Amino acid sequence: MRYFLLLLMTGMAFFSTVPHATGRSAERCFSETGFCISGRIRSFWEQNGGLPVFGFPTGPEQGMAIEGRIVRAQQFERNRLELHPGNRPPYDVLLGRLGAERLSQMGRDWQSFPQSQPQPGCRFFPETGHNVCGDILAAWRANGLELDGRRGTTEAESLALFGLPLSDLVSETLSDGKTYQVQWFERARFELHPELAPPYHVLLGLLGNETRHSGQASQQPSLPSNDWLAQVNAYRARAGVPPVTADPTLNDNCVQHARYMAENGVLTHDQNPSLPWASGAGQTCAQKGNVWLGSGNVWKPLDAIDGWMMSVGHRAWLLYPTTPTFGFGFYQTRGVSAAGLDVLTHARLDQDTTFPGWPVRYPGGDQQDVPPIQLPITLFWPYFGPTPVISSVSLRTGSGMSLPHSATTNLPAGHKGVAIIPAQALPPFTTIEATVTGTYDGRPFNVTWQFTTRR
């Protein structure tokens, strides 16, 4: 049977057969697939719809290479749940954009899909140019991730679960060889099945199974160049900080540490001298830089740079304005890729008062090529300065629509600043405005800037 899910329709819950679950309180196992869920993934699965929304687990919780970094995640029939412990709940568990991923795997560019104009009785999304109507709109609105602890489902909660529509209602032939009317969303594919009596005529496709069976990695495509220094300086230019140079000695140190991690399959800032490929030079890079590990040999040096830019703490060092020189190393062997970036050996934190551009913003002001993903938005102040105090934070589109998010000043590794974490992927082709107000070192600040996402 291709489907198990029967959507929760407005005001009523319709479930398929109750799954056979066994196990201890910390673990819930399913005889249907032989896999278990536990910990934060289990609580998220149970609190946000469980089987009707996510389906059965189809694999164990494990490290997965996602958008240039290793993330603990678990595959389900209809989605992928990713653990991000650096985020505050409920954003410490995020959903994969499997609707967009599946279209990409099939070689279909959703940006080329025909768009429409607002229609009566429908919800029009100007971010992507598509309407959601009728039974699909009712199902979309009836489901959502629990974000505010209140009864009912808000539009922000539905967006967090399914994302924006990527198409209008279209006719497509599915895996059973029959043609149905379907609508694609960032994280789902809604399907109308007129052969079934209401409310069972609205189903979700098994995108988790389809993306997994395609055999293609769910990662962002890397840029064609492997020039790590150019990539670093491109990011720094967008943030408005000076470029860095490369130190050949530090490069060699980091190649040695990258080899140590790849050969031993470990991600670490501290080498074990009893393991193969340990070295004093490699240990220098390990303790003074960013580290990265990827499963498989599809990765390129730029993937490590891009991955660090997705991580608030790593980004802070990569964009540190008074550091003049980095060292970088990359190594692949037997299905493992690794990289190291020395960001501290030549750090000049004693010169922080000479930089006029604090706080450092990323994405940068008026940046035009921001990826439409769940990208942290950051403001950084000097490392040895005080922690800012937030009064207010807003994140909205140029049309005024508020984007759900969380904000924190509790940054990794002792960095000082503010991190804004969107609750879902940023909408594509959209101008976004961020505003943060508060005090820093006893003085008020009000920082507002805009950037624009690409497709």
One Martini backbone bead per residue (centre of mass of N, CA, C, O) as a GRO file, in nm:
protein
  455
    1MET     BB    1   0.095   0.036   0.024
    2ARG     BB    2   0.140   0.381  -0.035
    3TYR     BB    3  -0.049   0.454   0.209
    4PHE     BB    4  -0.131   0.586   0.558
    5LEU     BB    5  -0.234   0.866   0.541
    6LEU     BB    6  -0.479   1.066   0.723
    7LEU     BB    7  -0.589   1.358   0.747
    8LEU     BB    8  -0.639   1.633   0.938
    9MET     BB    9  -0.935   1.771   0.974
   10THR     BB   10  -1.147   1.999   1.040
   11GLY     BB   11  -1.237   1.916   1.378
   12MET     BB   12  -1.100   1.636   1.292
   13ALA     BB   13  -0.985   1.295   1.341
   14PHE     BB   14  -0.804   1.086   1.101
   15PHE     BB   15  -0.712   0.750   1.131
   16SER     BB   16  -0.539   0.496   1.097
   17THR     BB   17  -0.411   0.237   1.193
   18VAL     BB   18  -0.286   0.141   1.475
   19PRO     BB   19   0.014   0.111   1.581
   20HIS     BB   20   0.262  -0.114   1.671
   21ALA     BB   21   0.383  -0.054   2.000
   22THR     BB   22   0.699  -0.078   2.165
   23GLY     BB   23   0.848  -0.029   2.483
   24ARG     BB   24   0.998   0.201   2.646
   25SER     BB   25   0.978   0.523   2.750
   26ALA     BB   26   1.247   0.600   2.570
   27GLU     BB   27   1.117   0.385   2.362
   28ARG     BB   28   0.977   0.346   2.026
   29CYS     BB   29   0.846   0.067   1.854
   30PHE     BB   30   0.812  -0.076   1.509
   31SER     BB   31   0.706  -0.355   1.342
   32GLU     BB   32   0.661  -0.243   1.050
   33THR     BB   33   0.998  -0.151   1.037
   34GLY     BB   34   1.205  -0.193   1.299
   35PHE     BB   35   1.192   0.093   1.434
   36CYS     BB   36   1.300   0.362   1.649
   37ILE     BB   37   1.212   0.602   1.904
   38SER     BB   38   1.375   0.885   2.077
   39GLY     BB   39   1.364   1.134   2.269
   40ARG     BB   40   1.328   1.420   2.096
   41ILE     BB   41   1.203   1.283   1.850
   42ARG     BB   42   0.970   1.150   1.994
   43SER     BB   43   0.836   1.402   2.119
   44PHE     BB   44   0.793   1.548   1.850
   45TRP     BB   45   0.626   1.332   1.706
   46GLU     BB   46   0.393   1.322   1.927
   47GLN     BB   47   0.330   1.648   1.942
   48ASN     BB   48   0.302   1.674   1.590
   49GLY     BB   49   0.111   1.391   1.491
   50GLY     BB   50   0.281   1.161   1.404
   51LEU     BB   51   0.177   0.933   1.187
   52PRO     BB   52  -0.005   1.125   1.003
   53VAL     BB   53   0.250   1.320   0.945
   54PHE     BB   54   0.531   1.123   0.934
   55GLY     BB   55   0.522   0.835   1.002
   56PHE     BB   56   0.731   0.593   0.986
   57PRO     BB   57   1.018   0.470   1.063
   58THR     BB   58   1.310   0.402   0.818
   59GLY     BB   59   1.529   0.457   1.044
   60PRO     BB   60   1.783   0.557   1.221
   61GLU     BB   61   1.946   0.738   1.429
   62GLN     BB   62   2.180   0.963   1.259
   63GLY     BB   63   2.435   1.063   1.076
   64MET     BB   64   2.402   1.339   0.844
   65ALA     BB   65   2.443   1.486   0.531
   66ILE     BB   66   2.353   1.838   0.567
   67GLU     BB   67   2.437   2.113   0.423
   68GLY     BB   68   2.761   2.057   0.500
   69ARG     BB   69   2.675   1.869   0.753
   70ILE     BB   70   2.657   1.699   1.056
   71VAL     BB   71   2.344   1.536   1.140
   72ARG     BB   72   2.112   1.443   1.355
   73ALA     BB   73   1.888   1.191   1.220
   74GLN     BB   74   1.550   1.091   1.092
   75GLN     BB   75   1.368   0.876   0.901
   76PHE     BB   76   1.058   0.906   0.728
   77GLU     BB   77   0.801   0.866   0.518
   78ARG     BB   78   0.749   1.212   0.512
   79ASN     BB   79   1.028   1.272   0.665
   80ARG     BB   80   1.286   1.471   0.839
   81LEU     BB   81   1.449   1.461   1.150
   82GLU     BB   82   1.635   1.728   1.306
   83LEU     BB   83   1.908   1.792   1.513
   84HIS     BB   84   1.940   2.120   1.708
   85PRO     BB   85   2.080   2.186   2.011
   86GLY     BB   86   2.142   2.505   1.969
   87ASN     BB   87   1.843   2.526   1.987
   88ARG     BB   88   1.550   2.627   2.092
   89PRO     BB   89   1.270   2.529   2.190
   90PRO     BB   90   1.129   2.380   1.907
   91TYR     BB   91   1.409   2.429   1.715
   92ASP     BB   92   1.575   2.150   1.780
   93VAL     BB   93   1.361   2.053   1.562
   94LEU     BB   94   1.380   1.978   1.217
   95LEU     BB   95   1.268   1.997   0.885
   96GLY     BB   96   1.271   1.876   0.588
   97ARG     BB   97   1.278   1.975   0.231
   98LEU     BB   98   1.124   1.737   0.053
   99GLY     BB   99   0.980   1.875  -0.175
  100ALA     BB  100   1.226   2.021  -0.295
  101GLU     BB  101   1.411   1.771  -0.315
  102ARG     BB  102   1.238   1.596  -0.504
  103LEU     BB  103   1.233   1.789  -0.741
  104SER     BB  104   1.539   1.796  -0.777
  105GLN     BB  105   1.576   1.489  -0.830
  106MET     BB  106   1.378   1.520  -1.098
  107GLY     BB  107   1.464   1.797  -1.246
  108ARG     BB  108   1.274   2.021  -1.103
  109ASP     BB  109   1.183   2.361  -1.138
  110TRP     BB  110   0.971   2.545  -0.947
  111GLN     BB  111   1.026   2.830  -1.076
  112SER     BB  112   0.880   2.727  -1.360
  113PHE     BB  113   0.615   2.733  -1.255
  114PRO     BB  114   0.312   2.831  -1.278
  115GLN     BB  115   0.149   3.116  -1.196
  116SER     BB  116  -0.070   3.320  -0.989
  117GLN     BB  117  -0.357   3.474  -0.882
  118PRO     BB  118  -0.568   3.587  -0.681
  119GLN     BB  119  -0.833   3.398  -0.519
  120PRO     BB  120  -1.129   3.326  -0.423
  121GLY     BB  121  -1.102   3.130  -0.126
  122CYS     BB  122  -0.794   3.173  -0.111
  123ARG     BB  123  -0.445   3.128  -0.047
  124PHE     BB  124  -0.207   3.366  -0.112
  125PHE     BB  125   0.148   3.342  -0.210
  126PRO     BB  126   0.381   3.579  -0.289
  127GLU     BB  127   0.655   3.430  -0.249
  128THR     BB  128   0.555   3.208  -0.499
  129GLY     BB  129   0.270   3.243  -0.663
  130HIS     BB  130   0.041   3.075  -0.489
  131ASN     BB  131  -0.244   2.876  -0.446
  132VAL     BB  132  -0.469   2.774  -0.179
  133CYS     BB  133  -0.739   2.532  -0.187
  134GLY     BB  134  -0.984   2.398  -0.031
  135ASP     BB  135  -0.900   2.097   0.096
  136ILE     BB  136  -0.601   2.172   0.114
  137LEU     BB  137  -0.634   2.421   0.290
  138ALA     BB  138  -0.774   2.280   0.527
  139ALA     BB  139  -0.538   2.085   0.587
  140TRP     BB  140  -0.314   2.293   0.623
  141ARG     BB  141  -0.464   2.448   0.864
  142ALA     BB  142  -0.505   2.184   1.061
  143ASN     BB  143  -0.187   2.182   1.053
  144GLY     BB  144   0.093   2.181   1.299
  145LEU     BB  145   0.329   2.311   1.481
  146GLU     BB  146   0.411   2.351   1.813
  147LEU     BB  147   0.487   2.694   1.927
  148ASP     BB  148   0.275   2.842   2.164
  149GLY     BB  149   0.083   2.648   2.354
  150ARG     BB  150  -0.184   2.666   2.192
  151ARG     BB  151  -0.478   2.634   2.079
  152GLY     BB  152  -0.453   2.551   1.778
  153THR     BB  153  -0.381   2.676   1.438
  154THR     BB  154  -0.146   2.851   1.291
  155GLU     BB  155   0.011   2.969   1.017
  156ALA     BB  156   0.296   2.932   1.130
  157GLU     BB  157   0.254   2.626   1.194
  158SER     BB  158   0.195   2.537   0.904
  159LEU     BB  159   0.459   2.639   0.781
  160ALA     BB  160   0.648   2.463   0.959
  161LEU     BB  161   0.541   2.192   0.836
  162PHE     BB  162   0.497   2.258   0.501
  163GLY     BB  163   0.517   2.532   0.393
  164LEU     BB  164   0.537   2.652   0.092
  165PRO     BB  165   0.415   2.679  -0.210
  166LEU     BB  166   0.541   2.542  -0.537
  167SER     BB  167   0.243   2.509  -0.643
  168ASP     BB  168  -0.020   2.440  -0.798
  169LEU     BB  169  -0.275   2.271  -0.906
  170VAL     BB  170  -0.192   1.948  -1.045
  171SER     BB  171  -0.127   1.707  -1.289
  172GLU     BB  172  -0.012   1.369  -1.194
  173THR     BB  173   0.196   1.093  -1.221
  174LEU     BB  174   0.230   0.829  -1.023
  175SER     BB  175   0.362   0.527  -0.905
  176ASP     BB  176   0.073   0.378  -0.989
  177GLY     BB  177  -0.001   0.521  -1.287
  178LYS     BB  178  -0.176   0.753  -1.186
  179THR     BB  179  -0.385   1.038  -1.203
  180TYR     BB  180  -0.341   1.343  -1.016
  181GLN     BB  181  -0.409   1.590  -0.790
  182VAL     BB  182  -0.148   1.823  -0.703
  183GLN     BB  183   0.058   1.973  -0.430
  184TRP     BB  184   0.341   2.160  -0.372
  185PHE     BB  185   0.573   2.170  -0.103
  186GLU     BB  186   0.846   2.202   0.081
  187ARG     BB  187   0.734   1.934   0.285
  188ALA     BB  188   0.511   1.847   0.060
  189ARG     BB  189   0.240   1.631  -0.091
  190PHE     BB  190  -0.062   1.691  -0.209
  191GLU     BB  191  -0.355   1.467  -0.254
  192LEU     BB  192  -0.617   1.382  -0.474
  193HIS     BB  193  -0.884   1.122  -0.403
  194PRO     BB  194  -1.186   1.054  -0.551
  195GLU     BB  195  -1.208   0.737  -0.482
  196LEU     BB  196  -1.239   0.859  -0.202
  197ALA     BB  197  -1.390   0.920   0.079
  198PRO     BB  198  -1.469   1.142   0.281
  199PRO     BB  199  -1.162   1.248   0.416
  200TYR     BB  200  -0.971   1.040   0.226
  201HIS     BB  201  -0.903   1.239  -0.037
  202VAL     BB  202  -0.655   1.339   0.146
  203LEU     BB  203  -0.308   1.313   0.079
  204LEU     BB  204   0.022   1.206   0.154
  205GLY     BB  205   0.314   1.167   0.038
  206LEU     BB  206   0.620   0.960   0.039
  207LEU     BB  207   0.891   1.148   0.058
  208GLY     BB  208   1.088   0.995   0.232
  209ASN     BB  209   1.102   0.748   0.046
  210GLU     BB  210   1.168   0.887  -0.226
  211THR     BB  211   1.435   1.028  -0.148
  212ARG     BB  212   1.583   0.772  -0.052
  213HIS     BB  213   1.546   0.593  -0.322
  214SER     BB  214   1.708   0.783  -0.518
  215GLY     BB  215   2.021   0.815  -0.407
  216GLN     BB  216   2.033   1.115  -0.320
  217ALA     BB  217   2.166   1.383  -0.190
  218SER     BB  218   2.071   1.612   0.078
  219GLN     BB  219   2.205   1.884  -0.076
  220GLN     BB  220   2.378   2.147  -0.152
  221PRO     BB  221   2.514   2.277  -0.407
  222SER     BB  222   2.815   2.331  -0.512
  223LEU     BB  223   3.045   2.512  -0.622
  224PRO     BB  224   3.266   2.493  -0.890
  225SER     BB  225   3.469   2.586  -0.696
  226ASN     BB  226   3.779   2.519  -0.474
  227ASP     BB  227   3.821   2.811  -0.349
  228TRP     BB  228   3.836   2.876  -0.025
  229LEU     BB  229   3.935   3.173  -0.006
  230ALA     BB  230   3.720   3.298  -0.190
  231GLN     BB  231   3.482   3.207  -0.017
  232VAL     BB  232   3.552   3.347   0.242
  233ASN     BB  233   3.573   3.640   0.114
  234ALA     BB  234   3.283   3.650   0.017
  235TYR     BB  235   3.156   3.644   0.295
  236ARG     BB  236   3.309   3.888   0.413
  237ALA     BB  237   3.205   4.097   0.212
  238ARG     BB  238   2.903   4.069   0.291
  239ALA     BB  239   2.982   4.158   0.600
  240GLY     BB  240   3.209   4.394   0.592
  241VAL     BB  241   3.496   4.251   0.587
  242PRO     BB  242   3.805   4.176   0.565
  243PRO     BB  243   4.030   4.006   0.414
  244VAL     BB  244   4.216   3.710   0.378
  245THR     BB  245   4.489   3.506   0.421
  246ALA     BB  246   4.731   3.251   0.354
  247ASP     BB  247   4.896   2.992   0.542
  248PRO     BB  248   5.094   2.733   0.459
  249THR     BB  249   5.141   2.609   0.740
  250LEU     BB  250   4.842   2.598   0.824
  251ASN     BB  251   4.750   2.427   0.592
  252ASP     BB  252   4.915   2.176   0.670
  253ASN     BB  253   4.799   2.134   0.947
  254CYS     BB  254   4.500   2.090   0.839
  255VAL     BB  255   4.557   1.847   0.666
  256GLN     BB  256   4.646   1.667   0.899
  257HIS     BB  257   4.377   1.683   1.055
  258ALA     BB  258   4.191   1.586   0.833
  259ARG     BB  259   4.322   1.309   0.812
  260TYR     BB  260   4.274   1.215   1.097
  261MET     BB  261   3.962   1.226   1.079
  262ALA     BB  262   3.917   1.048   0.826
  263GLU     BB  263   4.075   0.789   0.912
  264ASN     BB  264   3.906   0.780   1.208
  265GLY     BB  265   3.611   0.902   1.210
  266VAL     BB  266   3.652   1.201   1.351
  267LEU     BB  267   3.528   1.474   1.548
  268THR     BB  268   3.788   1.710   1.644
  269HIS     BB  269   4.000   1.916   1.890
  270ASP     BB  270   4.153   1.632   1.985
  271GLN     BB  271   4.416   1.442   1.966
  272ASN     BB  272   4.513   1.104   1.957
  273PRO     BB  273   4.837   0.985   1.975
  274SER     BB  274   4.749   0.667   1.927
  275LEU     BB  275   4.657   0.746   1.654
  276PRO     BB  276   4.647   0.770   1.341
  277TRP     BB  277   4.789   1.075   1.218
  278ALA     BB  278   4.911   1.198   1.445
  279SER     BB  279   5.003   1.550   1.529
  280GLY     BB  280   5.127   1.849   1.613
  281ALA     BB  281   5.022   2.009   1.373
  282GLY     BB  282   4.731   1.904   1.383
  283GLN     BB  283   4.673   2.002   1.674
  284THR     BB  284   4.682   2.301   1.612
  285CYS     BB  285   4.429   2.303   1.434
  286ALA     BB  286   4.231   2.169   1.630
  287GLN     BB  287   4.263   2.413   1.860
  288LYS     BB  288   4.238   2.669   1.621
  289GLY     BB  289   3.953   2.559   1.491
  290ASN     BB  290   3.762   2.445   1.249
  291VAL     BB  291   3.547   2.158   1.204
  292TRP     BB  292   3.490   1.877   0.961
  293LEU     BB  293   3.241   1.618   0.861
  294GLY     BB  294   3.192   1.371   0.593
  295SER     BB  295   2.989   1.152   0.423
  296GLY     BB  296   3.177   1.082   0.176
  297ASN     BB  297   3.305   1.191  -0.172
  298VAL     BB  298   3.118   1.452  -0.262
  299TRP     BB  299   3.285   1.649  -0.127
  300LYS     BB  300   3.397   1.987  -0.085
  301PRO     BB  301   3.556   2.249   0.041
  302LEU     BB  302   3.304   2.440   0.026
  303ASP     BB  303   3.120   2.275   0.217
  304ALA     BB  304   3.264   2.355   0.474
  305ILE     BB  305   3.225   2.657   0.459
  306ASP     BB  306   2.914   2.649   0.441
  307GLY     BB  307   2.871   2.497   0.706
  308TRP     BB  308   2.994   2.711   0.897
  309MET     BB  309   2.783   2.937   0.811
  310MET     BB  310   2.541   2.771   0.961
  311SER     BB  311   2.717   2.822   1.218
  312VAL     BB  312   2.746   3.047   1.457
  313GLY     BB  313   3.031   2.996   1.583
  314HIS     BB  314   3.188   2.956   1.314
  315ARG     BB  315   3.108   3.221   1.181
  316ALA     BB  316   3.239   3.418   1.380
  317TRP     BB  317   3.531   3.340   1.298
  318LEU     BB  318   3.514   3.372   0.986
  319LEU     BB  319   3.416   3.698   1.040
  320TYR     BB  320   3.651   3.809   1.183
  321PRO     BB  321   3.781   4.129   1.130
  322THR     BB  322   4.094   4.109   1.275
  323THR     BB  323   4.164   3.867   1.100
  324PRO     BB  324   4.421   3.808   0.846
  325THR     BB  325   4.467   3.478   0.888
  326PHE     BB  326   4.454   3.153   0.742
  327GLY     BB  327   4.392   2.791   0.762
  328PHE     BB  328   4.361   2.506   0.524
  329GLY     BB  329   4.203   2.169   0.518
  330PHE     BB  330   4.168   1.870   0.300
  331TYR     BB  331   4.014   1.529   0.323
  332GLN     BB  332   4.007   1.197   0.157
  333THR     BB  333   3.866   0.866   0.266
  334ARG     BB  334   3.677   0.599   0.257
  335GLY     BB  335   3.401   0.783   0.270
  336VAL     BB  336   3.564   1.039   0.394
  337SER     BB  337   3.536   1.381   0.500
  338ALA     BB  338   3.768   1.660   0.577
  339ALA     BB  339   3.810   1.967   0.786
  340GLY     BB  340   4.020   2.266   0.843
  341LEU     BB  341   4.024   2.592   1.036
  342ASP     BB  342   4.247   2.840   1.107
  343VAL     BB  343   4.142   3.126   1.331
  344LEU     BB  344   4.375   3.191   1.581
  345THR     BB  345   4.679   3.229   1.535
  346HIS     BB  346   4.617   3.537   1.387
  347ALA     BB  347   4.471   3.672   1.595
  348ARG     BB  348   4.345   4.032   1.671
  349LEU     BB  349   4.180   4.117   1.944
  350ASP     BB  350   4.345   4.381   2.027
  351GLN     BB  351   4.207   4.532   1.749
  352ASP     BB  352   3.892   4.576   1.778
  353THR     BB  353   3.879   4.897   1.815
  354THR     BB  354   3.957   4.950   1.496
  355PHE     BB  355   3.678   4.852   1.420
  356PRO     BB  356   3.386   5.019   1.273
  357GLY     BB  357   3.157   4.759   1.213
  358TRP     BB  358   3.008   4.733   1.462
  359PRO     BB  359   2.811   4.503   1.408
  360VAL     BB  360   2.824   4.200   1.258
  361ARG     BB  361   2.653   4.105   0.963
  362TYR     BB  362   2.439   3.807   0.900
  363PRO     BB  363   2.339   3.895   0.661
  364GLY     BB  364   2.402   4.142   0.467
  365GLY     BB  365   2.359   4.443   0.360
  366ASP     BB  366   2.191   4.401   0.062
  367GLN     BB  367   2.189   4.116   0.013
  368GLN     BB  368   2.105   3.899  -0.291
  369ASP     BB  369   2.209   3.566  -0.214
  370VAL     BB  370   2.018   3.430  -0.017
  371PRO     BB  371   1.932   3.142   0.100
  372PRO     BB  372   1.622   2.945   0.118
  373ILE     BB  373   1.678   2.886   0.436
  374GLN     BB  374   1.757   2.801   0.775
  375LEU     BB  375   1.905   3.087   0.846
  376PRO     BB  376   2.108   3.236   1.038
  377ILE     BB  377   2.089   3.550   1.212
  378THR     BB  378   2.359   3.791   1.268
  379LEU     BB  379   2.527   3.947   1.553
  380PHE     BB  380   2.858   4.088   1.614
  381TRP     BB  381   3.085   4.120   1.875
  382PRO     BB  382   3.332   4.134   2.065
  383TYR     BB  383   3.461   3.878   2.240
  384PHE     BB  384   3.555   4.069   2.506
  385GLY     BB  385   3.284   4.168   2.542
  386PRO     BB  386   2.977   4.221   2.609
  387THR     BB  387   2.655   4.127   2.647
  388PRO     BB  388   2.383   4.172   2.499
  389VAL     BB  389   2.061   4.341   2.527
  390ILE     BB  390   1.739   4.257   2.461
  391SER     BB  391   1.430   4.411   2.355
  392SER     BB  392   1.404   4.351   2.031
  393VAL     BB  393   1.262   4.137   1.760
  394SER     BB  394   1.252   4.136   1.397
  395LEU     BB  395   1.090   3.942   1.119
  396ARG     BB  396   1.038   4.052   0.779
  397THR     BB  397   0.890   4.129   0.508
  398GLY     BB  398   0.846   4.376   0.274
  399SER     BB  399   0.516   4.327   0.314
  400GLY     BB  400   0.498   4.257   0.651
  401MET     BB  401   0.553   3.964   0.711
  402SER     BB  402   0.587   3.763   0.966
  403LEU     BB  403   0.862   3.570   1.092
  404PRO     BB  404   0.923   3.302   1.252
  405HIS     BB  405   1.115   3.306   1.568
  406SER     BB  406   1.427   3.312   1.733
  407ALA     BB  407   1.625   3.447   2.018
  408THR     BB  408   1.982   3.498   2.108
  409THR     BB  409   2.283   3.549   2.337
  410ASN     BB  410   2.363   3.237   2.350
  411LEU     BB  411   2.662   3.174   2.239
  412PRO     BB  412   2.906   3.009   2.120
  413ALA     BB  413   3.224   3.018   2.264
  414GLY     BB  414   3.169   3.322   2.387
  415HIS     BB  415   3.015   3.486   2.208
  416LYS     BB  416   2.901   3.812   2.093
  417GLY     BB  417   2.542   3.839   2.048
  418VAL     BB  418   2.297   3.767   1.785
  419ALA     BB  419   2.046   3.510   1.725
  420ILE     BB  420   1.841   3.434   1.445
  421ILE     BB  421   1.585   3.174   1.423
  422PRO     BB  422   1.418   3.037   1.197
  423ALA     BB  423   1.139   2.820   1.175
  424GLN     BB  424   1.198   2.843   0.864
  425ALA     BB  425   1.237   2.883   0.563
  426LEU     BB  426   1.317   3.117   0.364
  427PRO     BB  427   1.180   3.297   0.136
  428PRO     BB  428   1.188   3.330  -0.188
  429PHE     BB  429   1.233   3.616  -0.346
  430THR     BB  430   1.293   3.800  -0.072
  431THR     BB  431   1.254   4.070   0.127
  432ILE     BB  432   1.433   4.118   0.436
  433GLU     BB  433   1.373   4.234   0.775
  434ALA     BB  434   1.591   4.329   1.040
  435THR     BB  435   1.541   4.384   1.403
  436VAL     BB  436   1.750   4.522   1.669
  437THR     BB  437   1.710   4.587   2.016
  438GLY     BB  438   1.913   4.758   2.278
  439THR     BB  439   2.208   4.682   2.474
  440TYR     BB  440   2.561   4.798   2.480
  441ASP     BB  441   2.749   4.880   2.724
  442GLY     BB  442   2.491   5.073   2.817
  443ARG     BB  443   2.404   5.115   2.514
  444PRO     BB  444   2.198   5.188   2.276
  445PHE     BB  445   2.038   4.995   2.010
  446ASN     BB  446   1.956   5.003   1.639
  447VAL     BB  447   1.919   4.735   1.411
  448THR     BB  448   1.869   4.772   1.052
  449TRP     BB  449   1.814   4.529   0.786
  450GLN     BB  450   1.859   4.410   0.445
  451PHE     BB  451   1.761   4.121   0.245
  452THR     BB  452   1.791   3.876  -0.033
  453THR     BB  453   1.652   3.610  -0.178
  454ARG     BB  454   1.680   3.333  -0.353
  455ARG     BB  455   1.599   3.029  -0.512
   0.00000   0.00000   0.00000
